[in-house]
Each structure stands twice: as structure tokens, then as C-alpha cells.
């Protein structure tokens, strides 16, 4: 079927499908089908790589060439004086060292397996990871003497993680260690036999300083991590008192940064025989194409009227991706002689455009705020709602905590509401304001 799909992909200029089919045909090349594949791609400029691979396969082994010359396809091309025959013969002539012939007779030959090795020189890979802990004061009350882990990040071909432990004092701790924050860098990957040499320094974000980071400890001599799970850092990077008084951002968060360099020693990498595609197939671009479809309005059959603006869209895309919004489209079509016009009330045009773009591309929202969450209930996009909740949680502050909490309650966003309440209780001034709002019991 790959042959027929290749013809169809070439006919309709489907580049990614064309490359996928060429890869399938390349992986299956042998003496029984190489001439058929060569005949298929002959004259197709878009398949030059596959054509060249077929010719190289035929010319690379004298016995393969002798088997191919006996096929009907080769004789037909020879009798028609096809330029392909000239290319094959010229390629055979350029091969100075032919590979050994098989002693088992004329059997089906496949592409020869290859192994390879590469010498890697010593290099230093630099990495920076910022670990933000929102609502830090509330967090340390809940996780006292327990470790908080960052997400996994990759530097120098190895996986790492930061481990942060705020401690108010406990068994086995000295007076100097109590009331401090410990920070460690942890190796999560298996290191090579010679280990992984790492130079590290930790910094804490200073929201009031002229520079974005304040260096708390300038690091030490490079260390060598020789096994998975090994950690290195400081038992007392900074005191809890300093963290609360100097380094909390306006939203109550604390950001710890690890700036480190991984030194990779010289080594030679080896591979095992493996089947690898010769032709690189690009990643899917369907989201980009749908985004362009929305922007260019080609083939649109629905027009939304929002705040006096006309926004064009495609009913089939909406039906597949957002059934709730499609019900609005279908209802408007039934009530109006002009089934292409749908009026959207109670929503900003900028917000509706963002909703449509999410419907088409599933693109995450980076800068949209409260209004998107409010209006999302109208179109029933659960994933978009969760993304917006996370956005609001990350940007909570003293100024918007009450408004965000009230909005979360109105729209049944229980997790966001709980997060807002925890934040309010962690800020003394907000907690006092909350107490004032609680009605006193009737006498």
C-alpha cells in the first residue's frame, strides 16, 4: 500500500505522507523489489533521495547487481534506453571495493547493516534552573522538615532535580541548622563510569534588588557525581527569617535558582546495528495549518458577530472540537434565514478570538486572564478552563486574591478557590480582612 500512497501523496503534494512512504519503501528494499521501486520513483523530482538509495543498493554489491540484471524490470528499462540504466552502470563503475558475494546462491539481499562510533571531545554544558515555590509561608507550615522537589530538568544529557527542605528545627539539628533552608542538586540519570563533574552555585531571587538574582553562596570546587541519586548542596543555604523578610515576591512566592555547569569527559560512543530511516520526516504541522485556516478564513461558513466585530470560522471544525459552541451555531442557523451569522453576546471580541484559536489549535494560553475563565463556561472547554485556573493561581497576589477567589466560587472552580483561601490565610493583612467579612452569629 505504501507504493499507492506514495503516488497519491505526490499527486496531492502531501509532503509528510510522501516522506513516510519513502521511508517504508527504503526499509524494505531487496533484490526482489528494488527495480519496482526504482521504476515507481523515476521521473518524480520529489523522490530523488529514494531513487538514489535504490541505485546505490544495486551498485554496492556485484551479486546484487547480477540478480537485478536478470529481472524483467531491468531488461525493460535497458531496452527502452532509460537514463536510469546509465546511472546504475556509472555507479557500479565508481565502486572500487565491492562487498563480498554470498556463497549461498542468489538469495534476497537487503541493505547492509552498519555500525558506527563517534569520538566526543570534552565539553562543558551550562544550565540554569529556577524553582518557584508559590505561597511559601503556607507551604513551610505544611511541609516542615520535609523535602520539596522541583520538576525534572535536563542538562548535559542527564536528568536533574532540585531538593529544597525548609526546617524550623528538629531531632539531630544544630542550632545553626534550625530555621534554615537546605538546597541540593540531585542526579537522576545513570552516570558513565568516570562520573559526571559538576560545578554548582545556588542563588535566591531578590524581588527588590537591582539585579534579578542575589548570590547566597558562590559554590565550591567541582564535584564528581558517580552514581544515580547522588546529591550535592548546602544544609543551610539561607535562614527562614531572611527568606521571609527579604526574598519573598509580591505574591508570597520564593524562587531558588541553581546555576551549574556539567563537564562531559572525552569518550567514544558506539552503536549497535539498527534500522534507521534514511529520510527525515518532519513533525506534524496540523495545528499550524488549522491556525492558518482560521486566520485566512478560506472555506469559512460561519460568521460570529461579537462586539460589532465579524469573526469567520468553520462549522465542521467547531462541531468536532467544541460541541457546546456548535449547539449555539446550530440553534442560530435554525432561528435565522441566514444560517451563516451567529451573534455572541456578553463576551469580548478578543476573548472569543482566543477561544476560537484554542478550539482550532489546542494552543495553551500564556497571557489571558480572568475574563477567559468567566466566559469559558459558555463554550464548555474543560481543558481550557483548567489552563486558565493554573494561570490565575500562578499570578495570585494581595491585590487580586479576593476577586479571584470569588470568581472561582461562582464558576465552581473548587481547586482554585481552595488555593486562594490558603493564600489569603498565609498573608496576615488579608487574613484580618477575611475575618471582618465573616458575619457574627445572631444573639
mmCIF file of N, CA, C and O in Angstrom, residues 59 91-99:
data_model
loop_
_atom_site.group_PDB
_atom_site.id
_atom_site.type_symbol
_atom_site.label_atom_id
_atom_site.label_comp_id
_atom_site.label_asym_id
_atom_site.label_seq_id
_atom_site.Cartn_x
_atom_site.Cartn_y
_atom_site.Cartn_z
ATOM 1 N N UNK A 59 24.239 -0.963 -6.987
ATOM 2 C CA UNK A 59 25.643 -0.870 -7.394
ATOM 3 C C UNK A 59 26.627 -1.256 -6.297
ATOM 4 O O UNK A 59 27.806 -1.487 -6.578
ATOM 5 N N UNK A 91 27.369 4.139 -11.576
ATOM 6 C CA UNK A 91 27.561 3.965 -10.140
ATOM 7 C C UNK A 91 28.333 2.685 -9.838
ATOM 8 O O UNK A 91 29.171 2.651 -8.938
ATOM 9 N N UNK A 92 28.062 1.617 -10.607
ATOM 10 C CA UNK A 92 28.794 0.363 -10.426
ATOM 11 C C UNK A 92 30.276 0.578 -10.699
ATOM 12 O O UNK A 92 31.160 0.064 -9.996
ATOM 13 N N UNK A 93 30.564 1.363 -11.738
ATOM 14 C CA UNK A 93 31.958 1.596 -12.128
ATOM 15 C C UNK A 93 32.729 2.383 -11.079
ATOM 16 O O UNK A 93 33.947 2.251 -10.968
ATOM 17 N N UNK A 94 32.026 3.209 -10.313
ATOM 18 C CA UNK A 94 32.713 4.039 -9.322
ATOM 19 C C UNK A 94 33.008 3.299 -8.022
ATOM 20 O O UNK A 94 33.771 3.788 -7.191
ATOM 21 N N UNK A 95 32.404 2.137 -7.821
ATOM 22 C CA UNK A 95 32.644 1.373 -6.597
ATOM 23 C C UNK A 95 33.950 0.586 -6.739
ATOM 24 O O UNK A 95 34.025 -0.405 -7.469
ATOM 25 N N UNK A 96 34.970 1.024 -6.060
ATOM 26 C CA UNK A 96 36.275 0.398 -6.188
ATOM 27 C C UNK A 96 36.378 -0.889 -5.366
ATOM 28 O O UNK A 96 37.116 -1.800 -5.708
ATOM 29 N N UNK A 97 35.698 -0.918 -4.269
ATOM 30 C CA UNK A 97 35.794 -2.095 -3.395
ATOM 31 C C UNK A 97 34.415 -2.690 -3.221
ATOM 32 O O UNK A 97 33.591 -2.148 -2.498
ATOM 33 N N UNK A 98 34.163 -3.776 -3.945
ATOM 34 C CA UNK A 98 32.857 -4.429 -3.834
ATOM 35 C C UNK A 98 32.822 -5.299 -2.581
ATOM 36 O O UNK A 98 33.812 -5.877 -2.176
ATOM 37 N N UNK A 99 31.644 -5.326 -1.956
ATOM 38 C CA UNK A 99 31.496 -6.186 -0.787
ATOM 39 C C UNK A 99 31.488 -7.647 -1.221
ATOM 40 O O UNK A 99 31.171 -7.983 -2.357
#
